[in-house]
C-alpha positions as a Markdown table, in Angstrom:
| # | Residue | x | y | z |
|---|---|---|---|---|
| 1 | Met | 0.0 | 0.0 | 0.0 |
| 2 | Ala | 2.9 | 2.4 | 0.7 |
| 3 | Arg | 4.3 | 1.8 | -2.8 |
| 4 | Ile | 0.9 | 2.7 | -4.3 |
| 5 | Ala | 0.8 | 6.0 | -2.3 |
| 6 | Glu | 4.4 | 6.8 | -3.3 |
| 7 | Ala | 3.8 | 6.1 | -7.0 |
| 8 | His | 0.8 | 8.4 | -7.1 |
| 9 | Leu | 2.4 | 11.2 | -5.1 |
| 10 | Ala | 5.4 | 11.2 | -7.4 |
| 11 | Ser | 3.2 | 11.3 | -10.5 |
| 12 | Met | 1.6 | 14.6 | -9.6 |
| 13 | Asn | 4.6 | 16.7 | -10.7 |
| 14 | Gly | 3.9 | 16.4 | -14.5 |
| 15 | Thr | 1.0 | 16.7 | -16.8 |
| 16 | Met | -2.4 | 15.0 | -16.3 |
| 17 | Ala | -1.3 | 12.2 | -18.6 |
| 18 | Asp | 1.7 | 11.6 | -16.2 |
| 19 | Ala | -0.5 | 11.8 | -13.1 |
| 20 | Val | -3.3 | 9.5 | -14.4 |
| 21 | Gly | -0.8 | 7.1 | -15.9 |
| 22 | Gln | -1.0 | 4.7 | -18.8 |
| 23 | Ser | -2.0 | 1.6 | -16.9 |
| 24 | Asn | -5.5 | 0.7 | -15.8 |
| 25 | Arg | -4.2 | -0.1 | -12.3 |
| 26 | Gln | -3.0 | 3.4 | -11.8 |
| 27 | Arg | -6.1 | 4.9 | -13.2 |
| 28 | Leu | -8.3 | 2.9 | -10.9 |
| 29 | Val | -6.8 | 4.6 | -7.8 |
| 30 | Trp | -7.4 | 8.0 | -9.3 |
| 31 | Leu | -11.0 | 7.1 | -10.1 |
| 32 | Ser | -11.6 | 6.0 | -6.5 |
| 33 | Leu | -10.1 | 9.3 | -5.2 |
| 34 | Leu | -12.3 | 11.4 | -7.5 |
| 35 | Ala | -15.4 | 9.4 | -6.6 |
| 36 | Met | -14.9 | 9.6 | -2.8 |
| 37 | Pro | -16.1 | 13.2 | -2.4 |
| 38 | Leu | -19.4 | 12.2 | -4.0 |
| 39 | Leu | -20.1 | 9.9 | -1.1 |
| 40 | Phe | -21.3 | 13.0 | 0.6 |
| 41 | Pro | -24.2 | 15.2 | -0.8 |
| 42 | Val | -22.0 | 18.3 | -0.9 |
| 43 | Ala | -20.0 | 17.8 | -4.0 |
| 44 | Leu | -19.4 | 20.5 | -6.6 |
| 45 | Pro | -22.0 | 20.8 | -9.4 |
| 46 | Gly | -20.9 | 18.9 | -12.5 |
| 47 | Met | -18.5 | 16.8 | -10.6 |
| 48 | Ala | -20.6 | 13.7 | -10.9 |
| 49 | Ser | -20.7 | 14.0 | -14.7 |
| 50 | Ala | -16.9 | 14.4 | -14.9 |
| 51 | Val | -16.3 | 11.3 | -12.6 |
| 52 | Gly | -18.9 | 9.3 | -14.6 |
| 53 | Ala | -17.1 | 10.1 | -17.9 |
| 54 | Phe | -13.7 | 9.2 | -16.4 |
| 55 | Cys | -15.3 | 6.0 | -15.1 |
| 56 | Leu | -16.6 | 5.1 | -18.6 |
| 57 | Leu | -13.1 | 5.8 | -20.0 |
| 58 | Ile | -11.5 | 3.3 | -17.6 |
| 59 | Ala | -14.3 | 0.8 | -18.0 |
| 60 | Cys | -13.7 | 0.8 | -21.8 |
| 61 | Gly | -10.0 | 0.1 | -21.1 |
| 62 | Leu | -10.9 | -2.8 | -18.9 |
| 63 | Leu | -13.2 | -4.2 | -21.6 |
| 64 | Gln | -10.5 | -3.9 | -24.3 |
| 65 | Gly | -7.8 | -5.2 | -22.1 |
| 66 | Gln | -5.7 | -2.0 | -22.6 |
| 67 | Pro | -6.0 | 1.6 | -21.4 |
| 68 | Val | -7.9 | 4.1 | -23.5 |
| 69 | Pro | -5.8 | 7.3 | -24.2 |
| 70 | Leu | -6.9 | 10.5 | -22.5 |
| 71 | Pro | -8.2 | 13.3 | -24.8 |
| 72 | Gly | -5.3 | 15.5 | -25.9 |
| 73 | Trp | -6.7 | 18.7 | -24.3 |
| 74 | Leu | -6.8 | 16.9 | -20.9 |
| 75 | Ala | -3.6 | 14.9 | -21.2 |
| 76 | Ala | -1.5 | 18.1 | -21.7 |
| 77 | Arg | -2.9 | 20.0 | -18.7 |
| 78 | Glu | -0.9 | 20.3 | -15.5 |
| 79 | Met | -2.4 | 19.9 | -12.0 |
| 80 | Asn | -2.5 | 23.2 | -10.0 |
| 81 | Ala | -0.8 | 23.4 | -6.6 |
| 82 | Arg | -4.1 | 23.6 | -4.6 |
| 83 | Ala | -5.5 | 20.4 | -6.2 |
| 84 | Lys | -2.2 | 18.7 | -5.7 |
| 85 | Arg | -2.1 | 19.5 | -2.0 |
| 86 | Leu | -5.7 | 18.3 | -1.5 |
| 87 | Leu | -5.0 | 15.0 | -3.3 |
| 88 | Gln | -1.8 | 14.4 | -1.4 |
| 89 | Arg | -3.7 | 14.7 | 1.9 |
| 90 | Met | -6.5 | 12.5 | 0.5 |
| 91 | Ile | -4.2 | 9.7 | -0.7 |
| 92 | Gly | -2.5 | 9.4 | 2.7 |
| 93 | Arg | -5.8 | 9.0 | 4.5 |
| 94 | Val | -7.4 | 6.7 | 2.0 |
| 95 | Ile | -4.4 | 4.4 | 1.8 |
| 96 | Asn | -4.5 | 4.0 | 5.6 |
| 97 | Val | -8.2 | 3.1 | 5.6 |
| 98 | Ile | -8.0 | 0.8 | 2.6 |
| 99 | Ala | -5.0 | -1.0 | 4.1 |
| 100 | Leu | -7.1 | -2.1 | 7.0 |
| 101 | Leu | -10.0 | -3.3 | 4.9 |
| 102 | Gly | -8.6 | -4.7 | 1.7 |
| 103 | Arg | -6.5 | -7.7 | 1.0 |
| 104 | Pro | -6.2 | -10.3 | -1.8 |
| 105 | Arg | -9.0 | -12.9 | -1.6 |
| 106 | Met | -11.7 | -14.5 | -3.8 |
| 107 | Leu | -9.1 | -14.1 | -6.6 |
| 108 | Pro | -11.2 | -15.6 | -9.5 |
| 109 | Leu | -13.4 | -12.4 | -9.4 |
| 110 | Thr | -10.4 | -10.3 | -10.2 |
| 111 | Asp | -8.8 | -12.6 | -12.9 |
| 112 | Arg | -8.9 | -12.0 | -16.7 |
| 113 | Pro | -12.0 | -14.1 | -17.3 |
| 114 | Ala | -14.0 | -11.7 | -15.1 |
| 115 | Arg | -12.7 | -8.7 | -16.9 |
| 116 | Val | -15.8 | -8.2 | -19.1 |
| 117 | Leu | -18.1 | -8.5 | -16.1 |
| 118 | Asn | -16.1 | -6.0 | -14.1 |
| 119 | Gly | -15.9 | -3.6 | -17.0 |
| 120 | Leu | -19.6 | -3.7 | -17.7 |
| 121 | Leu | -20.5 | -3.1 | -14.0 |
| 122 | Leu | -18.1 | -0.3 | -13.7 |
| 123 | Ser | -19.7 | 1.2 | -16.9 |
| 124 | Ala | -23.1 | 0.8 | -15.3 |
| 125 | Ala | -21.9 | 2.6 | -12.1 |
| 126 | Gly | -20.5 | 5.5 | -14.2 |
| 127 | Leu | -23.7 | 5.8 | -16.3 |
| 128 | Ser | -25.9 | 5.8 | -13.2 |
| 129 | Met | -23.8 | 8.6 | -11.8 |
| 130 | Met | -24.1 | 10.7 | -14.9 |
| 131 | Val | -27.9 | 10.4 | -15.2 |
| 132 | Pro | -29.4 | 13.4 | -13.5 |
| 133 | Val | -32.2 | 12.7 | -11.0 |
| 134 | Pro | -34.1 | 15.9 | -10.2 |
| 135 | Leu | -34.7 | 17.1 | -6.7 |
| 136 | Ile | -32.6 | 14.3 | -5.1 |
| 137 | Ser | -29.4 | 15.6 | -3.4 |
| 138 | Phe | -28.0 | 12.2 | -2.6 |
| 139 | Asp | -28.5 | 10.3 | -5.9 |
| 140 | Asn | -24.7 | 10.0 | -6.5 |
| 141 | Val | -23.9 | 8.3 | -3.2 |
| 142 | Leu | -24.7 | 4.7 | -4.3 |
| 143 | Pro | -22.8 | 5.0 | -7.7 |
| 144 | Ala | -19.9 | 6.6 | -6.0 |
| 145 | Leu | -19.7 | 3.9 | -3.4 |
| 146 | Ala | -20.0 | 1.3 | -6.1 |
| 147 | Ile | -17.0 | 2.9 | -8.0 |
| 148 | Val | -14.9 | 3.1 | -4.9 |
| 149 | Leu | -15.5 | -0.6 | -4.0 |
| 150 | Ile | -15.0 | -1.9 | -7.6 |
| 151 | Thr | -11.8 | 0.2 | -8.2 |
| 152 | Trp | -10.1 | -0.8 | -5.0 |
| 153 | Gly | -11.3 | -4.4 | -5.4 |
| 154 | Leu | -9.6 | -4.6 | -8.7 |
| 155 | Arg | -6.5 | -2.7 | -7.6 |
| 156 | Leu | -6.0 | -4.9 | -4.5 |
| 157 | Arg | -7.4 | -8.1 | -6.1 |
| 158 | Asp | -9.9 | -8.2 | -3.3 |
| 159 | Gly | -12.8 | -10.3 | -4.7 |
| 160 | Leu | -15.0 | -9.7 | -1.6 |
| 161 | Met | -14.8 | -5.9 | -2.0 |
| 162 | Leu | -15.4 | -6.3 | -5.7 |
| 163 | Leu | -18.5 | -8.4 | -5.1 |
| 164 | Ala | -19.8 | -5.8 | -2.7 |
| 165 | Gly | -19.2 | -3.2 | -5.5 |
| 166 | His | -21.2 | -5.3 | -7.9 |
| 167 | Leu | -24.2 | -5.5 | -5.5 |
| 168 | Val | -24.1 | -1.8 | -4.9 |
| 169 | Thr | -23.9 | -1.1 | -8.6 |
| 170 | Leu | -27.1 | -3.1 | -9.2 |
| 171 | Thr | -28.8 | -1.3 | -6.4 |
| 172 | Ala | -27.6 | 2.1 | -7.8 |
| 173 | Val | -29.0 | 1.3 | -11.3 |
| 174 | Ala | -32.3 | 0.1 | -9.8 |
| 175 | Ser | -32.6 | 3.2 | -7.7 |
| 176 | Val | -32.0 | 5.5 | -10.7 |
| 177 | Val | -34.6 | 3.6 | -12.7 |
| 178 | Leu | -37.1 | 3.8 | -9.8 |
| 179 | Leu | -36.5 | 7.5 | -9.2 |
| 180 | Trp | -37.1 | 8.3 | -12.8 |
| 181 | Trp | -40.2 | 6.1 | -13.0 |
| 182 | Gly | -41.5 | 7.7 | -9.8 |
| 183 | Gly | -40.8 | 11.1 | -11.1 |
| 184 | Thr | -42.6 | 10.4 | -14.4 |
| 185 | Val | -45.7 | 9.1 | -12.5 |
| 186 | Ala | -45.7 | 12.1 | -10.1 |
| 187 | Ala | -45.4 | 14.5 | -13.0 |
| 188 | Ala | -48.3 | 12.8 | -14.9 |
| 189 | Glu | -50.4 | 13.0 | -11.7 |
| 190 | Leu | -49.6 | 16.7 | -11.2 |
| 191 | Leu | -50.5 | 17.5 | -14.8 |
| 192 | Ser | -53.7 | 15.6 | -14.4 |
| 193 | Leu | -54.6 | 17.6 | -11.2 |
| 194 | Met | -54.0 | 20.8 | -13.1 |
| 195 | Gly | -56.5 | 19.7 | -15.8 |
| 196 | Leu | -53.8 | 19.0 | -18.4 |
| 197 | Asp | -53.6 | 15.9 | -20.4 |
| 198 | Pro | -50.0 | 14.6 | -20.3 |
| 199 | Gly | -50.7 | 12.4 | -23.4 |
| 200 | Arg | -51.3 | 15.4 | -25.6 |
């Protein structure tokens, strides 16, 4: 775990391409760090869409078996000092917590034959994060938790953590579908009470 932290701290001195790295393993850690603030309903506007898009990029890399290149405009950017300090503090704290919880186990879930399943579920988590759910302030919590569990499960080869991430992903997708269905029904009822025909 200490080597993971050292590698990510050292990578922050260059461009975004240097920081994010060229391997899926390194990118998984960055994705988990970006998703963690979304575990709380106080994240910055638009952050969920950015994390979801990055999540899809990494998921595509997992499905293909090789990393997908970053867009040129993003790869050439450098990380500002404030963001660098924030991430440095975050990495230290996260590594300490994950070191207590994660360890290699249930290895078949992290092997190559399970790559497609893991990539698809990571894609589902990213998509459920990107779908806007009106009037719900905590709709990103479940997708963010799913992303954190899946990324660290893959990074540490912890099949139990990965399985928990799969279950949370399915719950997150179901909650988004139910919230949209409930919102549609509520909107139709409101229009009906107002004397408007929603079918017109």
